XYZ file of C-alpha atoms in Angstrom:
453
model
C 208.988 182.942 154.235
C 209.429 186.579 155.232
C 207.502 188.342 157.994
C 207.544 192.080 158.587
C 209.269 193.175 161.789
C 206.081 195.074 162.673
C 204.081 191.840 162.765
C 206.590 190.276 165.138
C 206.971 193.260 167.444
C 203.274 194.184 167.607
C 201.792 190.696 167.974
C 202.374 189.933 171.637
C 200.111 186.885 171.495
C 202.375 185.341 168.852
C 205.533 186.054 170.871
C 204.016 184.632 174.060
C 202.844 181.564 172.141
C 206.447 181.052 170.980
C 207.664 181.235 174.586
C 205.002 178.759 175.734
C 206.026 176.442 172.887
C 209.625 176.564 174.103
C 208.477 175.791 177.670
C 206.460 172.794 176.490
C 209.601 171.408 174.830
C 211.243 171.398 178.290
C 214.268 173.402 177.227
C 216.403 175.375 179.648
C 215.570 179.064 179.704
C 218.917 180.058 178.180
C 218.591 177.577 175.324
C 214.962 178.592 174.808
C 215.832 182.307 174.661
C 218.630 181.693 172.167
C 216.291 179.703 169.884
C 213.617 182.375 170.310
C 216.047 185.154 169.265
C 217.410 183.108 166.355
C 213.861 182.569 165.101
C 212.061 185.908 165.570
C 214.965 188.299 166.138
C 216.945 189.583 169.099
C 214.920 192.815 169.297
C 211.544 191.036 169.524
C 211.705 190.842 173.349
C 214.355 191.589 175.932
C 215.582 188.874 178.258
C 213.865 190.107 181.493
C 210.441 190.058 179.794
C 211.182 186.670 178.199
C 212.270 185.346 181.585
C 209.046 186.613 183.245
C 206.763 184.875 180.730
C 208.915 181.736 180.578
C 208.716 181.181 184.346
C 205.019 182.124 184.410
C 204.176 179.517 181.764
C 206.577 177.018 183.352
C 204.589 177.185 186.618
C 201.310 176.508 184.840
C 199.831 179.936 184.308
C 198.425 180.379 180.803
C 197.180 183.978 181.129
C 198.447 185.650 177.971
C 196.674 188.914 178.893
C 198.201 189.399 182.304
C 199.079 193.039 182.889
C 202.481 193.400 184.453
C 201.551 196.860 185.746
C 198.528 195.684 187.719
C 197.795 193.075 190.352
C 194.997 190.997 188.863
C 193.595 187.498 189.030
C 194.841 185.091 186.341
C 192.610 184.715 183.333
C 192.130 181.805 180.991
C 194.336 181.292 177.989
C 193.484 182.944 174.681
C 191.896 180.993 171.822
C 193.755 177.637 171.817
C 193.190 177.278 168.077
C 195.027 180.532 167.397
C 197.844 179.522 169.735
C 198.203 176.274 167.760
C 198.520 178.347 164.594
C 201.275 180.365 166.270
C 203.086 177.143 167.158
C 203.050 176.103 163.480
C 204.205 179.543 162.372
C 207.049 179.328 164.873
C 208.102 175.988 163.355
C 207.997 177.526 159.853
C 210.195 180.417 160.951
C 212.816 177.913 162.133
C 213.048 176.644 158.530
C 212.765 172.976 159.434
C 211.393 170.358 156.996
C 207.677 169.806 157.417
C 208.052 166.220 158.684
C 210.536 167.281 161.366
C 208.289 170.193 162.295
C 205.218 167.998 162.634
C 207.114 165.445 164.720
C 208.354 168.188 167.046
C 204.849 169.693 167.220
C 203.332 166.333 168.221
C 206.079 165.655 170.763
C 205.436 169.089 172.276
C 201.644 169.395 172.398
C 200.505 165.772 171.887
C 200.064 163.343 168.990
C 196.299 163.934 168.931
C 196.515 167.728 168.843
C 196.236 168.005 165.061
C 196.138 165.621 162.106
C 198.993 165.807 159.653
C 196.801 167.037 156.791
C 195.608 169.998 158.884
C 199.167 170.765 160.002
C 200.383 170.518 156.408
C 197.748 173.029 155.204
C 198.706 175.701 157.731
C 202.427 175.014 157.455
C 202.517 175.700 153.702
C 200.071 178.586 154.023
C 202.412 180.335 156.503
C 205.455 179.276 154.479
C 204.018 181.121 151.463
C 203.564 184.317 153.489
C 199.892 184.210 154.486
C 199.044 185.327 158.042
C 195.282 184.858 157.901
C 194.751 182.770 161.033
C 190.953 182.954 160.685
C 190.806 181.492 157.195
C 187.580 179.495 156.808
C 188.233 175.989 155.509
C 184.599 174.873 155.486
C 184.408 175.434 151.737
C 187.480 173.284 151.042
C 186.866 170.334 148.707
C 186.793 166.875 150.273
C 190.453 165.829 150.623
C 191.628 162.928 148.524
C 192.850 159.799 150.250
C 195.061 156.989 149.067
C 191.925 154.944 148.383
C 190.929 157.420 145.643
C 194.000 156.391 143.666
C 193.336 154.369 140.465
C 193.833 150.649 141.034
C 196.506 150.332 138.314
C 198.530 153.142 139.865
C 198.208 151.586 143.314
C 199.471 148.243 141.995
C 202.394 149.935 140.261
C 203.415 151.745 143.448
C 203.182 148.611 145.599
C 205.138 146.622 143.017
C 208.077 149.038 143.357
C 208.151 148.880 147.152
C 210.540 146.513 148.879
C 209.168 143.857 151.263
C 209.963 145.944 154.361
C 207.985 148.912 153.042
C 205.018 146.674 152.235
C 204.871 145.554 155.879
C 203.750 149.014 156.987
C 201.406 149.357 154.010
C 199.569 146.186 155.048
C 198.572 147.728 158.390
C 196.657 150.667 156.867
C 193.365 148.951 155.970
C 191.988 145.742 154.466
C 191.832 147.060 150.888
C 195.482 148.137 150.836
C 196.503 144.952 152.661
C 194.921 142.957 149.819
C 196.911 144.924 147.240
C 200.160 144.481 149.213
C 199.556 140.735 149.597
C 199.155 140.335 145.829
C 202.957 140.567 145.652
C 204.528 137.646 147.568
C 207.168 139.196 149.847
C 210.669 137.836 149.314
C 213.296 139.026 151.802
C 217.002 138.689 151.147
C 217.669 138.133 154.848
C 215.947 138.124 158.207
C 218.276 138.144 161.209
C 216.956 137.819 164.777
C 218.957 137.986 168.011
C 217.470 137.290 171.449
C 219.048 137.943 174.841
C 217.704 138.370 178.380
C 217.572 142.158 177.893
C 216.824 142.742 174.216
C 215.275 141.500 171.008
C 216.940 142.714 167.813
C 216.056 141.953 164.239
C 217.094 143.029 160.780
C 214.873 142.866 157.699
C 217.212 143.129 154.718
C 219.178 146.220 155.775
C 216.545 147.723 158.097
C 217.409 147.285 161.790
C 214.989 147.150 164.731
C 215.747 147.025 168.458
C 213.526 146.457 171.477
C 215.258 146.407 174.865
C 214.348 146.207 178.509
C 213.939 149.563 180.261
C 212.764 149.611 183.859
C 209.441 147.804 184.102
C 208.772 148.190 180.366
C 210.821 148.622 177.219
C 211.994 151.013 174.537
C 211.947 150.323 170.821
C 213.990 151.823 167.988
C 212.885 151.598 164.358
C 214.791 152.337 161.119
C 215.401 155.969 160.161
C 214.501 157.210 163.635
C 216.772 158.231 166.482
C 213.871 158.424 168.925
C 212.742 155.469 170.982
C 209.128 154.434 171.391
C 208.422 153.675 175.045
C 206.049 150.938 176.192
C 204.932 149.386 179.448
C 205.042 145.942 177.815
C 207.861 143.447 178.256
C 210.538 143.841 175.575
C 209.860 140.331 174.272
C 206.106 140.899 174.029
C 206.556 144.224 172.259
C 209.228 142.904 169.904
C 207.303 139.755 168.975
C 204.235 141.916 168.352
C 206.146 143.801 165.639
C 207.941 140.744 164.267
C 204.572 139.061 163.791
C 203.754 141.681 161.139
C 206.458 140.020 159.041
C 206.303 136.378 160.046
C 202.552 136.186 159.477
C 202.652 137.790 156.024
C 200.954 135.728 153.360
C 203.400 133.479 151.447
C 206.487 135.295 152.672
C 209.893 133.848 151.767
C 213.445 134.621 152.811
C 216.739 133.627 151.248
C 218.693 133.630 154.510
C 217.154 133.270 157.975
C 219.338 133.765 161.057
C 218.406 133.197 164.689
C 220.819 133.814 167.574
C 219.540 132.626 170.945
C 221.479 133.936 173.920
C 218.288 133.567 175.970
C 217.121 129.942 176.154
C 213.810 130.575 177.956
C 212.189 131.657 174.685
C 209.191 129.535 173.694
C 209.154 128.523 170.037
C 205.372 128.587 169.634
C 205.130 132.106 171.063
C 207.970 133.340 168.883
C 207.786 131.455 165.578
C 204.215 130.237 165.410
C 204.121 129.932 161.593
C 206.303 127.901 159.181
C 209.214 129.796 157.644
C 210.109 129.340 153.992
C 213.877 129.884 153.895
C 216.626 128.684 151.558
C 219.359 128.855 154.172
C 219.300 129.033 157.951
C 221.760 129.914 160.690
C 220.839 129.006 164.278
C 222.937 129.638 167.374
C 221.656 128.066 170.574
C 222.953 126.632 173.806
C 221.217 123.228 173.654
C 220.359 120.835 170.843
C 216.781 120.620 172.083
C 216.276 124.367 171.555
C 218.091 124.396 168.208
C 215.980 121.522 166.874
C 212.787 123.218 168.110
C 213.428 126.302 166.022
C 214.922 124.405 163.076
C 211.644 122.473 162.852
C 209.755 125.700 162.052
C 211.610 126.006 158.738
C 209.922 124.201 155.852
C 211.981 121.111 154.858
C 212.699 120.589 151.197
C 212.826 124.316 150.508
C 215.616 124.630 153.074
C 218.912 123.883 151.308
C 221.613 125.031 153.708
C 221.914 124.730 157.514
C 224.607 126.353 159.650
C 224.724 125.766 163.403
C 226.730 127.433 166.142
C 226.933 127.478 169.932
C 225.662 124.193 171.397
C 228.159 124.495 174.221
C 226.118 122.162 176.433
C 225.739 119.399 173.853
C 226.468 115.698 174.402
C 227.002 113.034 171.737
C 223.711 111.348 172.536
C 221.947 114.543 171.418
C 223.288 114.360 167.849
C 220.513 112.023 166.754
C 217.913 114.711 167.520
C 219.322 116.706 164.594
C 219.892 113.734 162.273
C 216.236 112.672 162.650
C 214.750 115.999 161.502
C 213.341 116.291 157.982
C 215.179 119.597 157.671
C 218.560 117.836 158.033
C 217.561 114.845 155.913
C 216.504 117.055 152.994
C 219.256 119.676 153.240
C 222.032 119.956 150.656
C 224.643 121.652 152.818
C 225.356 121.648 156.568
C 227.997 123.461 158.644
C 228.441 121.998 162.123
C 229.878 123.969 165.076
C 233.225 123.037 166.612
C 231.362 122.002 169.755
C 229.973 119.010 167.811
C 232.863 116.562 167.628
C 232.428 113.653 165.208
C 234.137 110.294 164.810
C 234.824 108.695 161.431
C 231.799 106.393 161.742
C 229.531 109.462 162.063
C 230.305 110.461 158.468
C 227.735 107.990 157.135
C 225.030 110.385 158.334
C 226.185 112.911 155.712
C 225.846 110.765 152.580
C 222.870 112.820 151.294
C 224.726 116.136 151.459
C 226.420 117.975 148.596
C 228.692 119.880 150.984
C 229.412 119.817 154.702
C 231.870 121.130 157.258
C 232.603 119.424 160.565
C 235.084 118.851 163.400
C 236.499 115.319 163.086
C 238.414 113.460 165.812
C 240.585 110.439 165.035
C 241.874 107.942 167.599
C 244.079 106.095 165.116
C 245.181 107.915 161.970
C 246.541 104.785 160.240
C 243.154 103.162 160.611
C 240.889 106.220 160.169
C 242.414 108.081 157.209
C 241.725 105.224 154.721
C 238.256 104.846 156.241
C 237.528 108.527 155.663
C 238.589 108.152 152.042
C 236.605 104.975 151.483
C 233.432 106.310 153.092
C 233.486 109.525 151.060
C 233.913 107.632 147.784
C 230.441 106.127 148.354
C 228.764 109.573 148.605
C 227.251 109.865 145.123
C 226.161 113.516 145.265
C 229.077 114.856 147.307
C 230.675 117.971 145.833
C 233.029 119.005 148.622
C 233.596 118.953 152.373
C 235.909 120.466 154.956
C 237.184 118.456 157.899
C 238.697 120.206 160.896
C 240.831 117.195 161.775
C 242.726 116.422 164.989
C 244.103 113.437 166.855
C 243.030 111.941 170.140
C 245.313 114.182 172.183
C 244.267 117.323 170.344
C 247.363 117.263 168.091
C 247.326 118.018 164.355
C 249.184 115.109 162.637
C 249.448 116.601 159.126
C 252.639 114.695 158.326
C 251.106 111.435 159.472
C 247.939 112.110 157.445
C 249.903 112.864 154.260
C 252.214 109.861 154.602
C 249.233 107.518 154.998
C 247.861 108.873 151.691
C 251.240 108.234 150.090
C 252.305 111.850 149.665
C 255.741 113.291 150.303
C 256.243 116.204 152.689
C 257.587 119.367 150.976
C 260.984 120.473 152.224
C 261.980 124.112 152.486
C 260.963 127.382 154.061
C 257.502 128.828 153.514
C 256.938 132.402 152.438
C 255.455 134.801 154.963
C 251.746 134.101 155.346
C 251.986 130.835 153.392
C 250.633 127.612 154.910
C 252.019 124.136 154.401
C 249.682 122.514 151.880
C 249.779 118.967 150.585
C 247.570 117.833 147.701
C 246.552 114.241 147.062
C 244.222 112.773 144.448
C 242.487 109.440 144.811
C 240.863 107.761 141.836
C 237.475 106.333 142.788
C 237.379 102.646 141.764
C 235.323 101.845 138.654
C 234.667 105.545 138.054
C 235.994 108.524 136.094
C 235.743 110.622 139.239
C 238.381 111.244 141.847
C 238.656 112.833 145.274
C 241.130 115.682 145.687
C 242.500 116.137 149.204
C 244.058 119.473 150.120
C 245.712 119.128 153.517
C 246.433 122.529 155.043
C 248.419 123.248 158.185
C 247.310 126.624 159.543
C 249.239 126.309 162.780
C 246.217 126.633 165.036
C 244.189 124.056 163.059
C 244.625 121.290 160.522
C 242.123 121.357 157.673
C 241.376 118.696 155.101
C 239.471 120.123 152.138
C 238.063 117.385 149.924
C 236.462 117.977 146.521
C 235.072 115.504 144.017
C 236.490 116.038 140.526
C 234.491 114.831 137.571
C-alpha cells in the first residue's frame, strides 16, 4: 500500500494516533520513535514533538487537539472509532501479516475492541489504498458464516483435519461438534507429564505446557510463543484443556504415555473416562498409583504395557499388577529394573507373547534349567529379554553358558563387540526350539530368548 506524503504530514490526528498506539504497546520512547519513523517516515514528526505527545499520552491525557502555543484545559479524545481506524492503518503500514496485526491490535487495545471480521474489512481496505474512514457499511450484505457452508463440503473439510485440529472445531457450536464427532478421532500418541510445578502434554506432535506462576499459572499452546495467563491452579487449568481430548466421543490412541513425578494427583479428577489405547507407558513412584492409572485403560484393547520408576516398590506389591485385567489380557510387558523377579515369578508371564524383566538368581546351577523348563511351557511366547544377575549382583555369563552346555569363545573381541554365546534347546515332543543369546555388555548381562518354529 502506498500513501502520499501529504496525507501523512497533514493528518496530525493520524500521527498522534500512531504515537498513542506505540504508548499502549508499552514500548520505550526510543524504540517507539524508531518504529514510528520506519513506518511513516523520518520527516513526519521531529523527535521533540514526538517526545511531547508520547509523554502526554503516557500520563493519561488523550487530548489530541491540545494547542502547544496556548495554556488550555484538556479536552476529550477525538472520535474513538476514527482512532481505531488509524491504529489499523498503522499496522498495515508496518507490512505485517493480517493475523499478526490483529493479534497485536487486540493485545494493545483489548480483545473485545473489534471483531476479526471488522478488522479484516478495514485492514484490506487500507491495504488496497482506500483512506475513506467514514465508509458506510450499513448496506453491506449479511456476512457468511461457516454454518452457511454446504454439508458435503463441511464433511470433506473435517475429514481432512487431523484429530488435534478437530478438538478446537468441536468447541465452536453443537452443529459443528456433531460433524467433528462423526469421524472417530484416532491419535498416534498422547504423552502426559505431571510434576509439582507443571502439566505438559503432547497430542501427536503438538505440545502444550501449563506451569505454576505465582498464585496462578501460564499456559503455552502450539504455534504460539505467547503464554495465556490464568488465576487458576496449573493442574486445574491443564486438566480443563486435556478434558477436551479425553472426553471426545470414541477417541482412540495408539500409544498413551503418563509420567507422574507428582504423586498427589487424583486419578478420578485427571482421567475420569476410560482410555482406548493399544500401548501404554506409565512412570510412577508407587505401585498403587501406577495400578490406579493403568486401570483407566480399557483391557483387551491394550496390547503392550511398559512401566518405569516404582522406586518405592516392595515385592508384596507385585500382585497388585498381576491381578489387573489390563496385565492379564496384555500381549507384551516391559518391567522396570526396580522390579526384581525370582525364577518362580516367571509363571505369571505365561500368557504373554513378549516380556522384559530383571531376573535375580540365587543358584545358577539350579535356576538356569528351571528358566529353560518354565519357558518351554509358554505356548504363545515369541521372545523375552532377561536382565540376569546373581545373588551378589555379579553377572555369571560363563557359568550360565556352561550350564547350558556351551563352550566359551576364546580370543580378543573387536572394538565395540560384546561377548555373545548362542544356545538352542529343542522343546521335547515339539518341532519348536528356544534360542538363547547370552550377551555380556560389561555393565549388564542379557539373556535374549526367542522361540523358533
